[in-house]
mmCIF file of C-alpha atoms in Angstrom:
data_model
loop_
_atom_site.group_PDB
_atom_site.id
_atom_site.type_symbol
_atom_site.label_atom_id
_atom_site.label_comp_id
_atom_site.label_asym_id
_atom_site.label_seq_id
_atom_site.Cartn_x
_atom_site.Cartn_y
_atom_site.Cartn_z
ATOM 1 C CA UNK D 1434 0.000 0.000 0.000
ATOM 2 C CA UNK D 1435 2.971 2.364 -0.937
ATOM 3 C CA UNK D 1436 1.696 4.591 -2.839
ATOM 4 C CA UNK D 1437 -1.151 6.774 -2.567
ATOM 5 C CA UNK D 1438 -1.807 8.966 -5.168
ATOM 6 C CA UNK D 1439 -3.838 12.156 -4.181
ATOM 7 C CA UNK D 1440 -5.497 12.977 -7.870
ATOM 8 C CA UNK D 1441 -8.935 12.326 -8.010
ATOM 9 C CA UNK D 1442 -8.715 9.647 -10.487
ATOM 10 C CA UNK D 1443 -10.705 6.815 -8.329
ATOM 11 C CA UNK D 1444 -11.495 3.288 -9.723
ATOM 12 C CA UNK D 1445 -15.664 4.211 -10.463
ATOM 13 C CA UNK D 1446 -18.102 3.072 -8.889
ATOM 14 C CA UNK D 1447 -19.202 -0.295 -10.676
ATOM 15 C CA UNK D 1448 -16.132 -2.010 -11.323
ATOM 16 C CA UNK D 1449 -14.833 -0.990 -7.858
ATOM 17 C CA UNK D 1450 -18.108 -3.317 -6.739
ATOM 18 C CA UNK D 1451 -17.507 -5.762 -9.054
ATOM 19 C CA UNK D 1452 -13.280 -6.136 -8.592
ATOM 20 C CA UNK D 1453 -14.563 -6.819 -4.666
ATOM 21 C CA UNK D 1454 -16.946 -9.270 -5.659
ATOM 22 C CA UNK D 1455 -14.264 -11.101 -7.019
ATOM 23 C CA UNK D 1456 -11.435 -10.155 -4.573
ATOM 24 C CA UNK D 1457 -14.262 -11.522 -2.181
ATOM 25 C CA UNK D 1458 -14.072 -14.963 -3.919
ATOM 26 C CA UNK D 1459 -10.462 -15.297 -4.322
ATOM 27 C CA UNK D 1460 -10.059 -14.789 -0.274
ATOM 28 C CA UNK D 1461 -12.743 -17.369 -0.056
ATOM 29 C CA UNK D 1462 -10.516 -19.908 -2.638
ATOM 30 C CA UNK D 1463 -7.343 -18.650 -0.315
ATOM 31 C CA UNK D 1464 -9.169 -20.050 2.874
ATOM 32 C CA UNK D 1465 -10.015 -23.284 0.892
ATOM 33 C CA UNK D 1466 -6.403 -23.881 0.167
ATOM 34 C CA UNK D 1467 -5.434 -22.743 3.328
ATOM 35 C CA UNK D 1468 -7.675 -25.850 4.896
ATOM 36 C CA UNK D 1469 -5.993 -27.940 1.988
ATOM 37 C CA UNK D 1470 -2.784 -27.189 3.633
ATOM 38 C CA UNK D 1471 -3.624 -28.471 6.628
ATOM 39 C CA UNK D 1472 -4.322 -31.828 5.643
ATOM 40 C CA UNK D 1473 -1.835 -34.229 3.729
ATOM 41 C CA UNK D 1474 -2.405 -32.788 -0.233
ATOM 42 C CA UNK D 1475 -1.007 -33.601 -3.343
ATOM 43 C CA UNK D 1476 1.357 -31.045 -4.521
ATOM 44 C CA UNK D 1477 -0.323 -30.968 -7.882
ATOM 45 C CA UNK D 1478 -3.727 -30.653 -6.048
ATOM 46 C CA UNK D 1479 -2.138 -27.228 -4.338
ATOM 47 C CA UNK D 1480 -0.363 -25.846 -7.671
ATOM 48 C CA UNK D 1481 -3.819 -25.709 -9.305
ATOM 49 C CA UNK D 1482 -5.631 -24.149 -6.833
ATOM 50 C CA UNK D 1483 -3.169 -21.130 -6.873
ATOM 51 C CA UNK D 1484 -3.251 -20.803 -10.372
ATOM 52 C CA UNK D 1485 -7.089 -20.936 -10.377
ATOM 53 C CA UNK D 1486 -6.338 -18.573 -7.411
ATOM 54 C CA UNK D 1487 -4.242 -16.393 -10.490
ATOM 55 C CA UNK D 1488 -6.548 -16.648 -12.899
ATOM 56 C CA UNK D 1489 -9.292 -14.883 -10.950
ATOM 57 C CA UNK D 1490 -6.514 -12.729 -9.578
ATOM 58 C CA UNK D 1491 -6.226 -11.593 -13.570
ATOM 59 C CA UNK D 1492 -9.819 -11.280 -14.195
ATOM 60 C CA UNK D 1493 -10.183 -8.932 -11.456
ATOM 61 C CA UNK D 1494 -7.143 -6.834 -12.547
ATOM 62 C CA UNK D 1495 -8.846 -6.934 -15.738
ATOM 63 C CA UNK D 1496 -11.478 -5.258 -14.937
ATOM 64 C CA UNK D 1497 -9.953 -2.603 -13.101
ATOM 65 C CA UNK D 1498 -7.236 -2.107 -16.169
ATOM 66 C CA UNK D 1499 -10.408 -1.540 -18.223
ATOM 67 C CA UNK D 1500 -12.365 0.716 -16.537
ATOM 68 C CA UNK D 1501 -8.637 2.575 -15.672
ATOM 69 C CA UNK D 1502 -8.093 2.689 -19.063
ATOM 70 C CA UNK D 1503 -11.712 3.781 -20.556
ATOM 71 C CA UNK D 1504 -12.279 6.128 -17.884
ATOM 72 C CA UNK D 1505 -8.650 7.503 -17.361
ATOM 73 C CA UNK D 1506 -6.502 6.993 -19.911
ATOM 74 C CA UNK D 1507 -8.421 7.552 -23.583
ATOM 75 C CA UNK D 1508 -8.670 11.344 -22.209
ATOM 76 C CA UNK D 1509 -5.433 11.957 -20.286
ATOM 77 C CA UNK D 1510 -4.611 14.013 -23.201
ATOM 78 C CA UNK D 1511 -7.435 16.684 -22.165
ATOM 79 C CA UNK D 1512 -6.847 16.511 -19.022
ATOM 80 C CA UNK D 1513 -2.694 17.100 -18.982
ATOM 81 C CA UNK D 1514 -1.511 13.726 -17.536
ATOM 82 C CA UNK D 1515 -0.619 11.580 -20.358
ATOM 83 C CA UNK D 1516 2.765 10.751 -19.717
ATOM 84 C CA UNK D 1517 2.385 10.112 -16.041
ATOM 85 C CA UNK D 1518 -0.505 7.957 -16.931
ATOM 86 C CA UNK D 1519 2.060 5.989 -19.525
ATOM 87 C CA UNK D 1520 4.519 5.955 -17.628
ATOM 88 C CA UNK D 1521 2.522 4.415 -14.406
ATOM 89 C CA UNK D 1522 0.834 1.544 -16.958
ATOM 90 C CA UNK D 1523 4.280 0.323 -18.205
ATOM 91 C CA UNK D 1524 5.140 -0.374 -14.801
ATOM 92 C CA UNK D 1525 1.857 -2.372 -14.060
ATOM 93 C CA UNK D 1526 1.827 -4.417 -17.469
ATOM 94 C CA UNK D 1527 5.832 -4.767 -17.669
ATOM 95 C CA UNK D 1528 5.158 -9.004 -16.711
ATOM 96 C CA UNK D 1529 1.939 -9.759 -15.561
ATOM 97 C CA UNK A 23 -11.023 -28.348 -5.374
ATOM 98 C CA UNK A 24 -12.278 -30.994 -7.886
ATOM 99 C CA UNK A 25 -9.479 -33.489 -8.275
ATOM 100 C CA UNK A 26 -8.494 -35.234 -5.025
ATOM 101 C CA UNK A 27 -5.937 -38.338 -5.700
ATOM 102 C CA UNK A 28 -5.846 -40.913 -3.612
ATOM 103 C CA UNK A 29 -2.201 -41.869 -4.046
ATOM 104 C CA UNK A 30 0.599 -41.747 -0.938
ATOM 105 C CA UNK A 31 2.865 -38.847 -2.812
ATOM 106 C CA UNK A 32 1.721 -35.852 -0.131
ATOM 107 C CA UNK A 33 3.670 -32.293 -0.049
ATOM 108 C CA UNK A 34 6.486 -32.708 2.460
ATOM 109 C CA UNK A 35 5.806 -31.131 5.818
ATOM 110 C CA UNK A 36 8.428 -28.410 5.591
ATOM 111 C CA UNK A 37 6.699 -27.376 2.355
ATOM 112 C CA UNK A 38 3.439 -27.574 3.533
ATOM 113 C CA UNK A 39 4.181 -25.198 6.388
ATOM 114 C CA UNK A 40 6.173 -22.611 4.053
ATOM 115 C CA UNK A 41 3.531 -22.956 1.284
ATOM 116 C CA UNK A 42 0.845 -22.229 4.641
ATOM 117 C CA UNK A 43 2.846 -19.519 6.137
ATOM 118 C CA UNK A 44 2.685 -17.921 2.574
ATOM 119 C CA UNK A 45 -0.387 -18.358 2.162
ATOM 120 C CA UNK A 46 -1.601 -16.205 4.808
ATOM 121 C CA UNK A 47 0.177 -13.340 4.326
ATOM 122 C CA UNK A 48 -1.901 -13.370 0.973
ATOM 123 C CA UNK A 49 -5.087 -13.960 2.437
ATOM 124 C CA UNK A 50 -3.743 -10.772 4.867
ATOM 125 C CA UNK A 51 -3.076 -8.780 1.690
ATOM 126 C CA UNK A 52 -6.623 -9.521 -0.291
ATOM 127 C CA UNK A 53 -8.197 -8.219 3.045
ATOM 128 C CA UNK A 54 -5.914 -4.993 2.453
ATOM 129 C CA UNK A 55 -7.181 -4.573 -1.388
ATOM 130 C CA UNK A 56 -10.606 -5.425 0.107
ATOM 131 C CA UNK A 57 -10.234 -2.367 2.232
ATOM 132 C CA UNK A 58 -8.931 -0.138 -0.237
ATOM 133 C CA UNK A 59 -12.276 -0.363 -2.061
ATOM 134 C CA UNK A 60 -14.134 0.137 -0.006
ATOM 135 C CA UNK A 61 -12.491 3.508 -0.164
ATOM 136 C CA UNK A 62 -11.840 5.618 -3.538
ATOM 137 C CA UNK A 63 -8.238 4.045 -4.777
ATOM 138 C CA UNK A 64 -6.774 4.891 -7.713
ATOM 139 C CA UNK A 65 -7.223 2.046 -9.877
ATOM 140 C CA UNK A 66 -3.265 2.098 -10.585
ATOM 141 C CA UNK A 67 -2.876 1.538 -6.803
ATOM 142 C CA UNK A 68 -5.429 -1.420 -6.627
ATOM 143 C CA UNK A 69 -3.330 -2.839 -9.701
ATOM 144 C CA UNK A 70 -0.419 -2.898 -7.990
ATOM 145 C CA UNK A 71 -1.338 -4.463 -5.309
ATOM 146 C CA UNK A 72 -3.025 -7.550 -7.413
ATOM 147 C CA UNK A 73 0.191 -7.791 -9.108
ATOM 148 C CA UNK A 74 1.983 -7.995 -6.096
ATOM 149 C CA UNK A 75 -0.458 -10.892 -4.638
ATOM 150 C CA UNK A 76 0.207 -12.828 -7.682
ATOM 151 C CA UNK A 77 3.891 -12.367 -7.089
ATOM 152 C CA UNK A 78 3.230 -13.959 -3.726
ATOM 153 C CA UNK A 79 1.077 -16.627 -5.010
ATOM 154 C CA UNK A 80 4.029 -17.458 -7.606
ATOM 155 C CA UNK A 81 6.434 -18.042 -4.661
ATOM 156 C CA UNK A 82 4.088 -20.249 -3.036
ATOM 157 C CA UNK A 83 4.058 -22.132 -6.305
ATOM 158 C CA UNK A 84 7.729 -22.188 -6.756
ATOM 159 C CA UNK A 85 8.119 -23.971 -3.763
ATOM 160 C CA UNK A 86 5.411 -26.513 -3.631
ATOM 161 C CA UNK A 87 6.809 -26.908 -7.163
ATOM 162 C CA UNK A 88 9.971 -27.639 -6.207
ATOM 163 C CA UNK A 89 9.337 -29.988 -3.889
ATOM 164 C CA UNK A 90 7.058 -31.893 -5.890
ATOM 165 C CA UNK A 91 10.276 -31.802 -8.426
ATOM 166 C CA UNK A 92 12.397 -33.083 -5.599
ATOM 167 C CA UNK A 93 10.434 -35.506 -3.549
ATOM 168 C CA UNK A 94 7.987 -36.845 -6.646
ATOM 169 C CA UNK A 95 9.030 -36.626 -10.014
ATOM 170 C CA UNK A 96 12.700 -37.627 -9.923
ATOM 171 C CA UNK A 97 11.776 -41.012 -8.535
ATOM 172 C CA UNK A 98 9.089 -41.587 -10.872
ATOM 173 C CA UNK A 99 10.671 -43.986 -12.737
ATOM 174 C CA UNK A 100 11.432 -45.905 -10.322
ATOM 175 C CA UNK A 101 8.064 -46.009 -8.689
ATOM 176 C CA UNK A 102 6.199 -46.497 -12.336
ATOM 177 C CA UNK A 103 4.037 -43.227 -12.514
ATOM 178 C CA UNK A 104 6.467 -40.957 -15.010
ATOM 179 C CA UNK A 105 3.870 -40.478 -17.603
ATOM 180 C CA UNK A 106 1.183 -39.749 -15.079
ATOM 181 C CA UNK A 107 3.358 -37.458 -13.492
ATOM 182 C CA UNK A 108 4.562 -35.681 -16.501
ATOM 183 C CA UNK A 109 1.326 -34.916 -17.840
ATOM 184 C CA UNK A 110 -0.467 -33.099 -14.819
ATOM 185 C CA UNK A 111 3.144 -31.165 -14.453
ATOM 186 C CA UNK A 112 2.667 -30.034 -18.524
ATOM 187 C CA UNK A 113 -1.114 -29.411 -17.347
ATOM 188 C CA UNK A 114 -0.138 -26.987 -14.328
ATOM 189 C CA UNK A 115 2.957 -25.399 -16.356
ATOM 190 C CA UNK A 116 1.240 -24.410 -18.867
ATOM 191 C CA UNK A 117 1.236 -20.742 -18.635
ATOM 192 C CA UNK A 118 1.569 -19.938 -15.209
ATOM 193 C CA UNK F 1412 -1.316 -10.939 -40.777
ATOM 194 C CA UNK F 1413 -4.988 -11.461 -40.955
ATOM 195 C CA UNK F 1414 -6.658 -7.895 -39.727
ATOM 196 C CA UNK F 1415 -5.450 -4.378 -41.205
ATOM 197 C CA UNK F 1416 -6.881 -1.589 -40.012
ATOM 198 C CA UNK F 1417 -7.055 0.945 -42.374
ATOM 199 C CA UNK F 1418 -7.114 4.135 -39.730
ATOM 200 C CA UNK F 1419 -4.369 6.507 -39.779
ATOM 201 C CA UNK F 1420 -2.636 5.512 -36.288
ATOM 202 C CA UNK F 1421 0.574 4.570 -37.320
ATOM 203 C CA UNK F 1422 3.487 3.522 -35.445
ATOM 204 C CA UNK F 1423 5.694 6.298 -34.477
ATOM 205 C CA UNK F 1424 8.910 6.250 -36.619
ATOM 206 C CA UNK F 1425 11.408 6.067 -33.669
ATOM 207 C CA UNK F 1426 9.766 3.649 -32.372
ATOM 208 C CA UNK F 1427 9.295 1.375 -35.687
ATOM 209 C CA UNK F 1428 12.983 1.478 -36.210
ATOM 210 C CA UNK F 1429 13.931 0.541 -32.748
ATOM 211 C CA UNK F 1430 11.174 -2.476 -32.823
ATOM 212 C CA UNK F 1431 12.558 -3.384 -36.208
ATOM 213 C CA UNK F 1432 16.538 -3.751 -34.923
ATOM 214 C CA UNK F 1433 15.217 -5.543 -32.138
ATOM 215 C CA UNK F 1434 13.368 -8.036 -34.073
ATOM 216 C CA UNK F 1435 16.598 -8.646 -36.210
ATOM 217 C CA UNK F 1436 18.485 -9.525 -33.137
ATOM 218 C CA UNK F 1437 15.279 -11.699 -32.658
ATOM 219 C CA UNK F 1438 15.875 -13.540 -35.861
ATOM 220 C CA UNK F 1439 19.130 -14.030 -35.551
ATOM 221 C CA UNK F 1440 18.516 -15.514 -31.875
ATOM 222 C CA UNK F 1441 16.541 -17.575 -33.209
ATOM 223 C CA UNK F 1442 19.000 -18.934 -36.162
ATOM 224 C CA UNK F 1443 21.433 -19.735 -33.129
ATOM 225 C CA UNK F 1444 18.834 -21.884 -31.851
ATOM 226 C CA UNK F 1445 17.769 -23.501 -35.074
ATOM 227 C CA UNK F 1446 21.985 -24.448 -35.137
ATOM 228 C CA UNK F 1447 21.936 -25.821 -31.390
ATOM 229 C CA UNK F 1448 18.901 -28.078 -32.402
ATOM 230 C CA UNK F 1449 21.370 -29.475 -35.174
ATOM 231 C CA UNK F 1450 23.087 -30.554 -33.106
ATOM 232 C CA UNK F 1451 22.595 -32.634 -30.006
ATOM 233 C CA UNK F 1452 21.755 -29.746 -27.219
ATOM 234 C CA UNK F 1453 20.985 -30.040 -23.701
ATOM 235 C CA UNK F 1454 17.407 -29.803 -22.939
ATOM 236 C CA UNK F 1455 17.770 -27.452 -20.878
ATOM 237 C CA UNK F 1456 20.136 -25.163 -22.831
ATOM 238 C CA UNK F 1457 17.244 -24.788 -25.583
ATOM 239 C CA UNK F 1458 14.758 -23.290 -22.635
ATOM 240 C CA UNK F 1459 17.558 -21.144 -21.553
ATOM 241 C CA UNK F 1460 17.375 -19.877 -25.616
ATOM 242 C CA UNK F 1461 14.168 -19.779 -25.650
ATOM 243 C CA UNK F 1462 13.256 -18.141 -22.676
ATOM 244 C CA UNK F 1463 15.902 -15.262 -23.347
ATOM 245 C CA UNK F 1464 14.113 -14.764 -27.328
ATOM 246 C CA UNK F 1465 10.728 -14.671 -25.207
ATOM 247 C CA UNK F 1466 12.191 -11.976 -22.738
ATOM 248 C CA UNK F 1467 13.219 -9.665 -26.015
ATOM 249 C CA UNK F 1468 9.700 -10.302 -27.857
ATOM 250 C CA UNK F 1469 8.839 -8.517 -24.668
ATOM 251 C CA UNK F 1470 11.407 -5.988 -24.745
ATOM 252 C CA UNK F 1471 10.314 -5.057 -28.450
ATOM 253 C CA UNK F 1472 6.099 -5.403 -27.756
ATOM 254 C CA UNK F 1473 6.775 -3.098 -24.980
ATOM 255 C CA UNK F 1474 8.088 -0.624 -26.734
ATOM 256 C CA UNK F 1475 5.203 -0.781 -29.463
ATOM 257 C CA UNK F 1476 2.416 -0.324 -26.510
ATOM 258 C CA UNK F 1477 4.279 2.472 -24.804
ATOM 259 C CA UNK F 1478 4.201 4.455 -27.627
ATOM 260 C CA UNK F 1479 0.853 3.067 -28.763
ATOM 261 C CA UNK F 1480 -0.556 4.555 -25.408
ATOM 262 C CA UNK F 1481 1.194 7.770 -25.537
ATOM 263 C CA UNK F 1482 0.914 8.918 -29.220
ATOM 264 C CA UNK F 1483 -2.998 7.009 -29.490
ATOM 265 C CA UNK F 1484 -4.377 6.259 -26.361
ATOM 266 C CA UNK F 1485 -3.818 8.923 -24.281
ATOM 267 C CA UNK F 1486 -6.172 10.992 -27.061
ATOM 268 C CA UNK F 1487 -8.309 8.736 -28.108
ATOM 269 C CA UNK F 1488 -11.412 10.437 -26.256
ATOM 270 C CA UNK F 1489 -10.746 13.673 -28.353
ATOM 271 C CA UNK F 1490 -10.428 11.397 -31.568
ATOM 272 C CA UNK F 1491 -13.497 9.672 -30.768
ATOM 273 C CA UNK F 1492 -12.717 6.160 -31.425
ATOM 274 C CA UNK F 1493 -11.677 5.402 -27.187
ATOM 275 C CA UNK F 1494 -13.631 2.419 -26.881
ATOM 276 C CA UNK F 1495 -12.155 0.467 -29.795
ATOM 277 C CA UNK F 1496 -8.923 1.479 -28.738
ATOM 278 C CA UNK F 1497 -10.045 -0.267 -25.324
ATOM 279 C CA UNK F 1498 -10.786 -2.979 -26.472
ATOM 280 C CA UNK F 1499 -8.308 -4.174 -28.795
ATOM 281 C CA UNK F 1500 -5.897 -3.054 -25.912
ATOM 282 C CA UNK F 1501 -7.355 -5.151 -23.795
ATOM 283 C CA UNK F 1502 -7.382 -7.946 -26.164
ATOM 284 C CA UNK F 1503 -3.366 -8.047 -26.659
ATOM 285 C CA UNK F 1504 -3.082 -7.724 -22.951
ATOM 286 C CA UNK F 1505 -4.975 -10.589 -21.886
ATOM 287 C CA UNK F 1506 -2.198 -12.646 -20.663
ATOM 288 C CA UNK F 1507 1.125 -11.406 -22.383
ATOM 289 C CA UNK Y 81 24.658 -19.987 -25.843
ATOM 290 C CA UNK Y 82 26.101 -19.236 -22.798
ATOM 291 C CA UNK Y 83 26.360 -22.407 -21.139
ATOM 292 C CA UNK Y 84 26.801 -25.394 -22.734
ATOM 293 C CA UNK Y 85 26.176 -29.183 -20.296
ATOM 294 C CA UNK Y 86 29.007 -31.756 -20.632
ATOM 295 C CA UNK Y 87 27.030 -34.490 -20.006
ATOM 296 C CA UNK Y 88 24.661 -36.944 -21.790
ATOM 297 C CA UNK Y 89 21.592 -36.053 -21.782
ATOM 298 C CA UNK Y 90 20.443 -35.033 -24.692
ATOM 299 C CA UNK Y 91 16.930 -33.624 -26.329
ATOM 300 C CA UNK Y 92 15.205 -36.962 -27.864
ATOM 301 C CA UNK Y 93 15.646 -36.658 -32.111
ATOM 302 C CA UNK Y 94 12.020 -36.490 -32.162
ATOM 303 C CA UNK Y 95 11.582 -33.838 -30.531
ATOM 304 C CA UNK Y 96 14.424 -31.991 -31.590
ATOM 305 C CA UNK Y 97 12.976 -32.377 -35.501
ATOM 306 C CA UNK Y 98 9.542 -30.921 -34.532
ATOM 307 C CA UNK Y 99 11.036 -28.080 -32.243
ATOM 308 C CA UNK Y 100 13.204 -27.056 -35.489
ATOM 309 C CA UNK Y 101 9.967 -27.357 -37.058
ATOM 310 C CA UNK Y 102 8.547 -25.081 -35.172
ATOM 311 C CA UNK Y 103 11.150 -22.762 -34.600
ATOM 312 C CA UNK Y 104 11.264 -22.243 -38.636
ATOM 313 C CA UNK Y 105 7.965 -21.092 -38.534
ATOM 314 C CA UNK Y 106 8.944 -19.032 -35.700
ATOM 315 C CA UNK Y 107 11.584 -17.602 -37.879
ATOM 316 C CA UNK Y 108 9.404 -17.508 -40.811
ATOM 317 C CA UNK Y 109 6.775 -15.257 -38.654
ATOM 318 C CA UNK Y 110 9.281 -13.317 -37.590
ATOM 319 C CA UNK Y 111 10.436 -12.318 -40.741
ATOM 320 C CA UNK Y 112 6.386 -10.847 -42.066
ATOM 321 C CA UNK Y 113 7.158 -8.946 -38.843
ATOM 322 C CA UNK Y 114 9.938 -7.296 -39.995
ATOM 323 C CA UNK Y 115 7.996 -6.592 -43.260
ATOM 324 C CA UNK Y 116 5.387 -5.004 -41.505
ATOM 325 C CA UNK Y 117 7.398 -3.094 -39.970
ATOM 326 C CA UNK Y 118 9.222 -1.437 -43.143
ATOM 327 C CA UNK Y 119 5.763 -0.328 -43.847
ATOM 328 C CA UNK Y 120 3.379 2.239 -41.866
ATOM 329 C CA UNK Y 121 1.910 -0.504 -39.356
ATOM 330 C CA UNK Y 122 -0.649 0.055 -36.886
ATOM 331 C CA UNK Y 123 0.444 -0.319 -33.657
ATOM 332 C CA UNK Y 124 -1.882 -3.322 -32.544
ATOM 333 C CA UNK Y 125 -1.173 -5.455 -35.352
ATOM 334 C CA UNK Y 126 2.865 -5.719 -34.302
ATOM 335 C CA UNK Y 127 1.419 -6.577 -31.061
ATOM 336 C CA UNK Y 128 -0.484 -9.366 -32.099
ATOM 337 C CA UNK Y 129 2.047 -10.351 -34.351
ATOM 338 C CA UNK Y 130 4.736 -9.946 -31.471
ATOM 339 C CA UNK Y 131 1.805 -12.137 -29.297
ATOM 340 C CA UNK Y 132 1.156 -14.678 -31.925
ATOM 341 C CA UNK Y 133 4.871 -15.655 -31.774
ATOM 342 C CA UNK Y 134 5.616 -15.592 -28.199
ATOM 343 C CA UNK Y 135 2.766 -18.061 -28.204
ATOM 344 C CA UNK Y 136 4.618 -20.319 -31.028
ATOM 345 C CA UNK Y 137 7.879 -19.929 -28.862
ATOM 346 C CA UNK Y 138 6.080 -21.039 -25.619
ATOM 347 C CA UNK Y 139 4.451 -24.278 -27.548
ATOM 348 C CA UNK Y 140 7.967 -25.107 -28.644
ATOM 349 C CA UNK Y 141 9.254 -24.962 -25.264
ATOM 350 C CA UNK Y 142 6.833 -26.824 -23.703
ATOM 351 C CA UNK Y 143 8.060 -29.896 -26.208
ATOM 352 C CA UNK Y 144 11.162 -29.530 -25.138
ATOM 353 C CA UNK Y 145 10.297 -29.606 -21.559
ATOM 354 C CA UNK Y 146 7.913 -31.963 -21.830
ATOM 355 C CA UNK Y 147 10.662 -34.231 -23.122
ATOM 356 C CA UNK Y 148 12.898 -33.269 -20.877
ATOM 357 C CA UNK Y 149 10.300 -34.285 -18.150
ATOM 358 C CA UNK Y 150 10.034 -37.619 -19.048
ATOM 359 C CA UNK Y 151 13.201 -38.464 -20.773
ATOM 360 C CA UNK Y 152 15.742 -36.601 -18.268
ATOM 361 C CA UNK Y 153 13.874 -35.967 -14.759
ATOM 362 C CA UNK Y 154 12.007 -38.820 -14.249
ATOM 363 C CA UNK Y 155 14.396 -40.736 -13.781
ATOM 364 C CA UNK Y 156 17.322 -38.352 -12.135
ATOM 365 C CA UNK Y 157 17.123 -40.286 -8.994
ATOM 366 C CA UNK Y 158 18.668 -43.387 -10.524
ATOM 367 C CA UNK Y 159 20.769 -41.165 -12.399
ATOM 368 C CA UNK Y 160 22.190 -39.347 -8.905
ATOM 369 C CA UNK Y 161 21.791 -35.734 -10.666
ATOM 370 C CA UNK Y 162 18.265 -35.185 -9.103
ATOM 371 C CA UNK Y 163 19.285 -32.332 -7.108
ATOM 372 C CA UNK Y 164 21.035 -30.199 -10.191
ATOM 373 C CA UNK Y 165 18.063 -31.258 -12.432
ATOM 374 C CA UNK Y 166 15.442 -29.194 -10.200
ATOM 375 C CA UNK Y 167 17.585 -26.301 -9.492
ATOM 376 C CA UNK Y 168 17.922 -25.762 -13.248
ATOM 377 C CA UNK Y 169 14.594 -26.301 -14.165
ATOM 378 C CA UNK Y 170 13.349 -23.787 -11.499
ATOM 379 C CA UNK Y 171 15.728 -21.668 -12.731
ATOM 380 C CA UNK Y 172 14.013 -21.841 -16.483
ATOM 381 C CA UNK Y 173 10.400 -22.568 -15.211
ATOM 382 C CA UNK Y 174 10.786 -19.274 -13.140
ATOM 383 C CA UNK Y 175 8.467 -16.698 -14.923
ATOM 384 C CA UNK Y 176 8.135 -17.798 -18.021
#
């Protein structure tokens, strides 16, 4: 939680519900492998419940990388942040 | 958590407990995202922080991985499951 | 090849030369790796190639969507075409 | 080509021919790339292109591992190299 930017570029309103939903979900699939863990469990078992663990964590980052870009980005230009906006989503997207 | 096997070859103890340790400082880190939206973040923020989870969940990965590598798959031969073995590795390597 | 659009956002020149000397020392990567696999390479020595080409595929799409976002995306609202430049953006990022 | 293994294990001939296959093609693709790009390209297109191959490259390698898997690791613990074999395939299956 390092850095808090104090622009008033917030995540709206929808996909801010929705990425929760989901973040919601993947705590509930963390407690399930959690439990997992505390029984005997195949490795292979574990490995795919983090990447199904991954794969929701994508979806959700999705989502917010969508609505960032639609609602931020596509008018930066206007607005007189562009290449701090660039600059920000090369660091996100550099490996994913 | 749809495919349980039944067979003896369990994640080694040490592992387990690393993997679990791990594990929970993720679950403590999807409760921090879950708090940020409840606020107004910055969607760059929240995507950060996802990609940072998944960083964490990779580790966790690595090193169930690597003991499955260790403990599981090297012996294979000898214990008559290679091709078993092989193809659920291929099946959880692919993409990660 | 298969879709050409027939808009008038072209690559910036800079950056289509510096993609394009990139993607030589792609090729020619690649040739090494077409000689190793004359021969009789380690298994894991072709990975090690193949990872490395991967990492400068990368380097070089990187370099395209930086300066797709900055000389396209960042004005796309004024231009009037932002949510097709969403969406194929978020088509080429689903899992890089 | 940085470092090349002394010892016998090699990639199986059948997989070696179809990786070379493969790795043509990659070449081959690479090459309409490089066309493209001595034109006025849109930016999207390279990165599909640029996506397109990485996802040749990464079908390629998972041959070769795949192989490798079955031919080299499964049996390591007969072989007394288990311990090297998993450090270097960590080592490539780390990010890939």
């Amino acid at each position: 939680m390092n850095q808090v930017h104090e622009h008033t570029l917030h995540l709206d309103s929808n996909t801010r519900h929705e990425a929760r939903r989901r973040l919601l979900s993947v705590r509930g699939h963390i407690e399930g492998i959690l439990k997992m863990l505390e029984d005997d469990p195949y490795c292979i078992d574990v490995l795919r419940q983090i990447k199904a663990v991954e794969g929701a964590l994508d979806k959700a980052g999705e989502l917010v990388l969508q609505s960032h870009l639609k609602h931020h980005v596509t008018n930066a230009a206007q607005r007189g942040d562009a290449d701090q906006l660039v600059e920000e989503l090369m660091e996100v997207l550099k490996y994913r």
